[in-house]
Short mmCIF file of C-alpha atoms and ligand atoms in Angstrom, two decimals:
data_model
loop_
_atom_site.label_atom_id
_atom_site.label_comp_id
_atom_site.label_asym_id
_atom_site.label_seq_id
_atom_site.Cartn_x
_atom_site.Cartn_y
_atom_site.Cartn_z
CA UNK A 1 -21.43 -11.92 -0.62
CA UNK A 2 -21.63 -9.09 1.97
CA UNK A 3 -17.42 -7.76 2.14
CA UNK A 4 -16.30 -5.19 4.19
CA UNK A 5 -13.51 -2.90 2.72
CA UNK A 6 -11.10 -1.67 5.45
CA UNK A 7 -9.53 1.30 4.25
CA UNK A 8 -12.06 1.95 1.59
CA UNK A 9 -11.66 5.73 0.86
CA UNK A 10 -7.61 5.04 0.57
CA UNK A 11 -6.13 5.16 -2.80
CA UNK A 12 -6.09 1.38 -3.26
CA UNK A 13 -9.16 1.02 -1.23
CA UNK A 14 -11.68 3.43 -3.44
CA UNK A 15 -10.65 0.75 -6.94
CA UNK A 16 -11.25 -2.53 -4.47
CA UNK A 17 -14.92 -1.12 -3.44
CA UNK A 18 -15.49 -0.62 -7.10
CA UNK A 19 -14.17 -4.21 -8.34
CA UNK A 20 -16.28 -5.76 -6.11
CA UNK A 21 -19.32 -3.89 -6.15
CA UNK A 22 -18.91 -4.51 -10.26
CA UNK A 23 -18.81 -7.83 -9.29
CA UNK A 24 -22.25 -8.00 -7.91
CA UNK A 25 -21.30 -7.76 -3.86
CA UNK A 26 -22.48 -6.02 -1.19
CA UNK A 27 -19.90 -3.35 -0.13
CA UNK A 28 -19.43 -2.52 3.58
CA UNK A 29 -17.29 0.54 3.10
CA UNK A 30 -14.92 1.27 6.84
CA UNK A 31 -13.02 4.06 7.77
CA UNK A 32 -12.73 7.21 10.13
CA UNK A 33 -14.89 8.67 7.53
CA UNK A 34 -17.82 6.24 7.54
CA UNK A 35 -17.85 6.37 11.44
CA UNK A 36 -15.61 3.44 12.30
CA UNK A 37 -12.25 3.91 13.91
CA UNK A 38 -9.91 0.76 14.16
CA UNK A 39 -7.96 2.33 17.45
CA UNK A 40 -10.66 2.51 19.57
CA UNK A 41 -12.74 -0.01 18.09
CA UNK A 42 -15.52 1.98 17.80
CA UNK A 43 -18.33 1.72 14.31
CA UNK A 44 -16.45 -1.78 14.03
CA UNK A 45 -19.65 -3.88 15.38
CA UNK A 46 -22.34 -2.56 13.69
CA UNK A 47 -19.91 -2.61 10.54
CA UNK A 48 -19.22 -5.78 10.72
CA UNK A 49 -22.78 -7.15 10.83
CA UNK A 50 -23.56 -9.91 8.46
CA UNK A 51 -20.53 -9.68 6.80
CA UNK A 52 -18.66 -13.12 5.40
CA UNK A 53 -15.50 -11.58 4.39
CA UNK A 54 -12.67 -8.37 5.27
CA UNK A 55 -10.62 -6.95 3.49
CA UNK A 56 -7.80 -4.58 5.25
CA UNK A 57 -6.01 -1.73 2.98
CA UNK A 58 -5.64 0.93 5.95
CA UNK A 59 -2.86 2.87 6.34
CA UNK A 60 -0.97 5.28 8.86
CA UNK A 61 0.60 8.46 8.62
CA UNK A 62 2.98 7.09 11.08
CA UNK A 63 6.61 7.96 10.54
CA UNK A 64 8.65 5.68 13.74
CA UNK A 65 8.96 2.51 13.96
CA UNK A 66 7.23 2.09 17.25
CA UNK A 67 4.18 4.53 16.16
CA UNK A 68 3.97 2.32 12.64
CA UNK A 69 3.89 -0.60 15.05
CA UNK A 70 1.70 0.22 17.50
CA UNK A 71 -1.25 1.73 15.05
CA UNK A 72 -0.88 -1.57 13.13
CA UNK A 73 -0.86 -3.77 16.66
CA UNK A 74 -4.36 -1.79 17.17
CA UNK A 75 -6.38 -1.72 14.45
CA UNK A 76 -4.94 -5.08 13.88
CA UNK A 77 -6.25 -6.89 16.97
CA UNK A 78 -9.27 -4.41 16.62
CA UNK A 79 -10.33 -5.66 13.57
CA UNK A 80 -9.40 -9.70 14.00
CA UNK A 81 -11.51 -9.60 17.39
CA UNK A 82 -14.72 -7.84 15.89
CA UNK A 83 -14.56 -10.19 12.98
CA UNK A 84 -14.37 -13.48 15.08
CA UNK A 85 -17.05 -12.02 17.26
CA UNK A 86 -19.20 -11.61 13.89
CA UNK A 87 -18.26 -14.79 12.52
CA UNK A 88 -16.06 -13.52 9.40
CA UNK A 89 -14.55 -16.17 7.93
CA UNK A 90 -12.02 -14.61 5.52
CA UNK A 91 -9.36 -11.90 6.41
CA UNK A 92 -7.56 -10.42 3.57
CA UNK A 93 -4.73 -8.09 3.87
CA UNK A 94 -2.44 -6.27 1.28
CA UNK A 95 1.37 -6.54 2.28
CA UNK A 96 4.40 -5.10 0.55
CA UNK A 97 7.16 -7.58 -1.76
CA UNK A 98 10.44 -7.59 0.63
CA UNK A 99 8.79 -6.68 3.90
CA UNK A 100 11.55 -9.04 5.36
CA UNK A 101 14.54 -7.39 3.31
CA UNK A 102 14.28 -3.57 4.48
CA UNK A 103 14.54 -2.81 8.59
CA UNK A 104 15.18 0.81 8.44
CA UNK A 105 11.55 2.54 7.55
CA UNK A 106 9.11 2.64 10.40
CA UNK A 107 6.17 1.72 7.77
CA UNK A 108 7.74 -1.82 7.27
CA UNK A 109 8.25 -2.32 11.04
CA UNK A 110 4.47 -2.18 11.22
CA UNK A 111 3.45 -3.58 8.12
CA UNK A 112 5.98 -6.80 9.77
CA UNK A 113 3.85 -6.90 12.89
CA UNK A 114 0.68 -6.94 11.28
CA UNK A 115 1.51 -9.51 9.23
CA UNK A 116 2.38 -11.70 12.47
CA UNK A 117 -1.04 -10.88 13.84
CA UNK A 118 -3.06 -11.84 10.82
CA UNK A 119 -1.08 -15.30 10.64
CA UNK A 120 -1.92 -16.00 14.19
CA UNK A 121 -5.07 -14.27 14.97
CA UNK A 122 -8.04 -16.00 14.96
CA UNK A 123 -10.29 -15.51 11.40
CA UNK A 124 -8.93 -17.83 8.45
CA UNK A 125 -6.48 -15.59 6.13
CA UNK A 126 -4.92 -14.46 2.73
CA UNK A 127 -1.85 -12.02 3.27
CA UNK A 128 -1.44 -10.79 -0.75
CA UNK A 129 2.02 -8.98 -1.01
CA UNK A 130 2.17 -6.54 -3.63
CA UNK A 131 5.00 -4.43 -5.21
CA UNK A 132 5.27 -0.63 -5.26
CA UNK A 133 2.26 1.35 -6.43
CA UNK A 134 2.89 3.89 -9.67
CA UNK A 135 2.09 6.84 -7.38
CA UNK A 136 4.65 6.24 -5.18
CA UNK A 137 7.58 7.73 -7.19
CA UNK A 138 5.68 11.12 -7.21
CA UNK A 139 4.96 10.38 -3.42
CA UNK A 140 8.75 10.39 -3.01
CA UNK A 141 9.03 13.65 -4.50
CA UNK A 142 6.48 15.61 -2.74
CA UNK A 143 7.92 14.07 0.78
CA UNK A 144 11.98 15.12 -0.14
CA UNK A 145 11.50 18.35 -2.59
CA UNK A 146 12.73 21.16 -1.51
CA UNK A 147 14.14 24.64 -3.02
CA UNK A 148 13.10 22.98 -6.21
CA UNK A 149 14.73 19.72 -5.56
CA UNK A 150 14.07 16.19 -4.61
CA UNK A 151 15.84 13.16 -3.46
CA UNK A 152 15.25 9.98 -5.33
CA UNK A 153 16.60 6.15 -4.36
CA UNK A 154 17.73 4.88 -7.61
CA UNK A 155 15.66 2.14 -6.63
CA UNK A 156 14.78 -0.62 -9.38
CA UNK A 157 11.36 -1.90 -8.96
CA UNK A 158 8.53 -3.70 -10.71
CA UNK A 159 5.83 -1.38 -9.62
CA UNK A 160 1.66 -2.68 -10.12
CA UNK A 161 -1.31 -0.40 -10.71
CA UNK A 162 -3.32 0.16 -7.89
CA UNK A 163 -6.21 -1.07 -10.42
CA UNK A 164 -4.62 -4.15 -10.90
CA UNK A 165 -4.28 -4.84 -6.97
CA UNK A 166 -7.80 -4.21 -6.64
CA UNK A 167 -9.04 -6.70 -8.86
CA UNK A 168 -6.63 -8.80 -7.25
CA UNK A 169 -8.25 -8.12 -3.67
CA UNK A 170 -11.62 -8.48 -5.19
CA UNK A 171 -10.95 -12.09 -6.30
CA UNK A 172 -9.22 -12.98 -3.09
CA UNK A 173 -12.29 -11.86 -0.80
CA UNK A 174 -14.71 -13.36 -2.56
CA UNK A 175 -12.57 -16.34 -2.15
CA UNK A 176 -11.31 -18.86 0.27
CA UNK A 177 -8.62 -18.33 2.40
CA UNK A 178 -5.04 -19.16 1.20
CA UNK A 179 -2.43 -18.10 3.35
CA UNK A 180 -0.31 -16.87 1.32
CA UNK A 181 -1.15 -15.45 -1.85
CA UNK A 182 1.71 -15.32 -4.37
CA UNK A 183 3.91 -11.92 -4.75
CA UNK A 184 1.65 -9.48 -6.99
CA UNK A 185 4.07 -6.95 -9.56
CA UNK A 186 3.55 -5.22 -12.55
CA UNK A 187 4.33 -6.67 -16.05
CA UNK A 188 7.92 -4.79 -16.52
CA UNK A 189 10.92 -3.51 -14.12
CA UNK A 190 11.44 -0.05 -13.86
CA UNK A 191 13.89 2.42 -12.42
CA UNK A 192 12.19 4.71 -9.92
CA UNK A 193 14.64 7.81 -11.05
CA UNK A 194 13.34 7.66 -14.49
CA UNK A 195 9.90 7.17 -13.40
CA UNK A 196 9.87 10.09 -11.03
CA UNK A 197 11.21 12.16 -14.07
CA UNK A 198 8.57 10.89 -16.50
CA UNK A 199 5.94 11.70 -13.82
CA UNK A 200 6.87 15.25 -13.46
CA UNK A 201 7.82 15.63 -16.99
CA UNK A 202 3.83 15.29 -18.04
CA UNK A 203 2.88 17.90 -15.41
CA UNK A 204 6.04 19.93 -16.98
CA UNK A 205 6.99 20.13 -13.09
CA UNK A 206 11.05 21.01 -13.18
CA UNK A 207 12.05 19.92 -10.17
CA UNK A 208 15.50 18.23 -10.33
CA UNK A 209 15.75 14.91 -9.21
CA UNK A 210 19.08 14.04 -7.10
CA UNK A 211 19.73 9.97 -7.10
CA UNK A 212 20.74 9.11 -3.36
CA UNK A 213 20.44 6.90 -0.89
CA UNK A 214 20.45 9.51 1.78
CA UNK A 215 17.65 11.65 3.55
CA UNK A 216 14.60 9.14 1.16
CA UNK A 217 12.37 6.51 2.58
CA UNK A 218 14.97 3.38 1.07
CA UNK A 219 18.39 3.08 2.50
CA UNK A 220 20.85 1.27 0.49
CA UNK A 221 19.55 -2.02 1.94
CA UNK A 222 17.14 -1.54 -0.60
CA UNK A 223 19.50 -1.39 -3.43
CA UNK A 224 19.94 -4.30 -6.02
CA UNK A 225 17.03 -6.73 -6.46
CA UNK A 226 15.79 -6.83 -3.08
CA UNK A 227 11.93 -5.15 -3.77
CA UNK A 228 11.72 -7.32 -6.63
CA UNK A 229 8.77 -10.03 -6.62
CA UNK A 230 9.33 -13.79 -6.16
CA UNK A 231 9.93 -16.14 -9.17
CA UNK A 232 6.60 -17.17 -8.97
CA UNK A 233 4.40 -13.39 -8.79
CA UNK A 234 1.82 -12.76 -9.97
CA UNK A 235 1.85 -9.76 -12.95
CA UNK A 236 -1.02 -7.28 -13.54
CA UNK A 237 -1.52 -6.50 -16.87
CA UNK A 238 -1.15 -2.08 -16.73
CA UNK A 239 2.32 -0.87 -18.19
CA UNK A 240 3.88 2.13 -16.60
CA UNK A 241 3.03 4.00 -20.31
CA UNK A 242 -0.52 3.38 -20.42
CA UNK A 243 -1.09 4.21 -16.17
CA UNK A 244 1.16 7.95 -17.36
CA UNK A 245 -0.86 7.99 -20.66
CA UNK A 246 -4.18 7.97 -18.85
CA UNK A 247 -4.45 11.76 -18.57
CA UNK A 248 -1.64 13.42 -21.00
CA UNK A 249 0.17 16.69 -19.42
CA UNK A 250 -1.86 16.03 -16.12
CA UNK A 251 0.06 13.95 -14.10
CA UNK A 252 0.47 16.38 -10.85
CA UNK A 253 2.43 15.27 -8.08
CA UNK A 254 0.99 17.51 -5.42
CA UNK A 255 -2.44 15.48 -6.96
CA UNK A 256 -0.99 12.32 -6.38
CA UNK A 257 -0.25 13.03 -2.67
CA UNK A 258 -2.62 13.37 -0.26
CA UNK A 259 -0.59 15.34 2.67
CA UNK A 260 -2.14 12.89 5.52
CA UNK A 261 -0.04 10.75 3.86
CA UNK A 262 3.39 12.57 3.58
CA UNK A 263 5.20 10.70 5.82
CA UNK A 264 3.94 7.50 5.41
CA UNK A 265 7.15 5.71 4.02
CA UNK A 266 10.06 8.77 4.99
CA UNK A 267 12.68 8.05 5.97
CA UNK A 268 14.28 8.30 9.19
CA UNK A 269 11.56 6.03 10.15
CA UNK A 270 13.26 4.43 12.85
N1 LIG B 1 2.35 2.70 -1.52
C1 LIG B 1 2.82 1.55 -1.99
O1 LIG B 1 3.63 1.53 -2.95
C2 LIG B 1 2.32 0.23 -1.39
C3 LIG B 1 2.78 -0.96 -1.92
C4 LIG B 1 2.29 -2.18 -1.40
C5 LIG B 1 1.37 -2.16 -0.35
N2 LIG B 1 0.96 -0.96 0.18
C6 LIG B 1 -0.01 -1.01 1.31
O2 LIG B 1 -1.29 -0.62 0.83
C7 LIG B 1 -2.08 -0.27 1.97
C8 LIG B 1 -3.06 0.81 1.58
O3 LIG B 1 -2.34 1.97 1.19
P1 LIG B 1 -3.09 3.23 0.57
O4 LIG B 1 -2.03 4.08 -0.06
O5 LIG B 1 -4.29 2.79 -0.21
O6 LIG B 1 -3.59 3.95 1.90
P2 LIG B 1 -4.36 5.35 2.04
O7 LIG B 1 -4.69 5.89 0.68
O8 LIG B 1 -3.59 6.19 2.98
O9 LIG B 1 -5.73 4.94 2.73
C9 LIG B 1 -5.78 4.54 4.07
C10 LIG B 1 -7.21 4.16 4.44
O10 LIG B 1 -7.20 3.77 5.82
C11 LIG B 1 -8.26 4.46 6.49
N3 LIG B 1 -7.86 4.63 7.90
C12 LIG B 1 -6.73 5.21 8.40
N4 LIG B 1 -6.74 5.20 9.75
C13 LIG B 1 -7.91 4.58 10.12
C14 LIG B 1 -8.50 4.26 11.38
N5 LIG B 1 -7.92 4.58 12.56
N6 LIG B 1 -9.70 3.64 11.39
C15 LIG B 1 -10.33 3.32 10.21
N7 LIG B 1 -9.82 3.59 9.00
C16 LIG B 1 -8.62 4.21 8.94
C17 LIG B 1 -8.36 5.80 5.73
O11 LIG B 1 -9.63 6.40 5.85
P3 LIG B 1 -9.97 7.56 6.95
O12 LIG B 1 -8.85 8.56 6.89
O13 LIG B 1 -11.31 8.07 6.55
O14 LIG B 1 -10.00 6.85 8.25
C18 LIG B 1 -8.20 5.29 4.30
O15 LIG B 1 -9.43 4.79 3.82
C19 LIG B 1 -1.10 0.10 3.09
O16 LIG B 1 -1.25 -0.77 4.17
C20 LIG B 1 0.29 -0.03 2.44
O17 LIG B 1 1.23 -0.59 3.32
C21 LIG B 1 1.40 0.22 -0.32
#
């Protein structure tokens, strides 16, 4: 199959291109940096060219509410509109676990209206919600530190390799459309505290790590079990251990963060 990646020099994005080109398809790769921007549109036709199948992992840098919404609303309409006009016939996007459950960070507000576009829009879908990535923790950190420390939600979470949700994507493309896909989590719950502390702990980074619900990306809306998958997820098979294992005493969390990216989830987002 000929599959266009949307998104495909992101961090979830780069893993998807490789699952499926392992697979034996023919990757379209899309972004600003292949000459296609979803805001104005333009790159998208020529893209788009012959291809049976999308699959969308962009991403903004934007903070608000309405600028979350309105970059999503774009590329969004963008991208359904140049697919129907190519005859795609599968759309596959990646969604977040509780979308519904947590109103006050701007990412969510747009993640929400995409989702509403891709159910009504015209190309046949697959909307595959997926937990927390293993990065973000260190994300958190990078966004918040400062004077040598960083505020942490004591979230708890079942956070999913960005490996894992590649394969995932891979499968879905190259497959018909289903709606919706069932929640996708990692195999094990996790606090986030304790993960941001093992994170910096393998880069021996010292920053302290202050629990609150204040000045972070997650209010206390988010406390409890509300990020948690649905009784019927899907798990990925990567533990926590073996994704910090990968590359002892490296683990960086200035490497983990690209800075386009450093407000992407913070949190006066609204
Ligand atoms: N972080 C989490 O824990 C988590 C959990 C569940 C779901 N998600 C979702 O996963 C998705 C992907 O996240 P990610 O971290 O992989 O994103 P990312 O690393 O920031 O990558 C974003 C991609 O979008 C492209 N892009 C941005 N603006 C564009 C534009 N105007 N036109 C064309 N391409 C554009 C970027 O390439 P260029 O810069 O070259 O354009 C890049 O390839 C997001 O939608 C996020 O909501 C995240």
């Amino acid at each position: 199959m000929r599959i266009a990646v949307v998104g495909a020099t992101g961090l979830v994005g780069e893993p998807t291109v490789g699952a499926l080109e392992h697979r034996g398809h023919a990757v379209v790769p899309v972004s600003r940096s292949t000459g296609v921007d979803l805001l104005t549109g333009a790159g998208l036709e020529n893209a788009l060219d012959g291809v049976d199948a999308v699959v969308d992992v962009t991403n903004t840098v934007a903070v608000h509410p309405a600028e979350a919404e309105r970059f999503f609303e774009s590329a969004t309409c963008n991208l359904l509109a140049a697919e129907e006009r190519a005859g795609v016939g599968h759309h596959v996007v990646l969604s977040i676990v509780g979308l519904d459950r947590i109103r006050g960070n701007g990412h969510y507000h747009g993640k929400r209206r995409q989702e509403t576009l891709v159910q009504g829009g015209p190309v046949p879908w697959t909307i595959q919600r997926t937990t927390q990535f293993f990065e973000l923790p260190a994300m958190v950190v990078s966004w918040t530190r400062s004077h040598g420390a960083a505020t942490i939600p004591p979230l708890l979470i079942q956070p999913v390799a960005v490996q894992d949700v590649a394969a995932v994507l891979a499968e879905l493309v190259t497959g018909p459309p289903r709606g919706w896909a069932p929640d996708l989590a990692g195999p094990e719950l996790q606090d986030f505290v304790d993960m941001a502390r093992r994170i910096l702990a393998t880069g021996q980074d010292h920053t302290r790590l202050v629990p609150s619900w204040r000045d972070g990306p997650f209010g206390v809306e988010a406390a409890g079990e509300v990020l948690l998958p649905g009784p019927c997820a899907r798990l990925g098979t990567t533990t926590f251990d073996s994704w910090l294992a990968r590359s002892p005493g490296t683990v960086d969390v200035d490497d983990l963060l690209d800075p386009r990216r450093s407000d992407a989830l913070h949190p006066h987002a609204h």
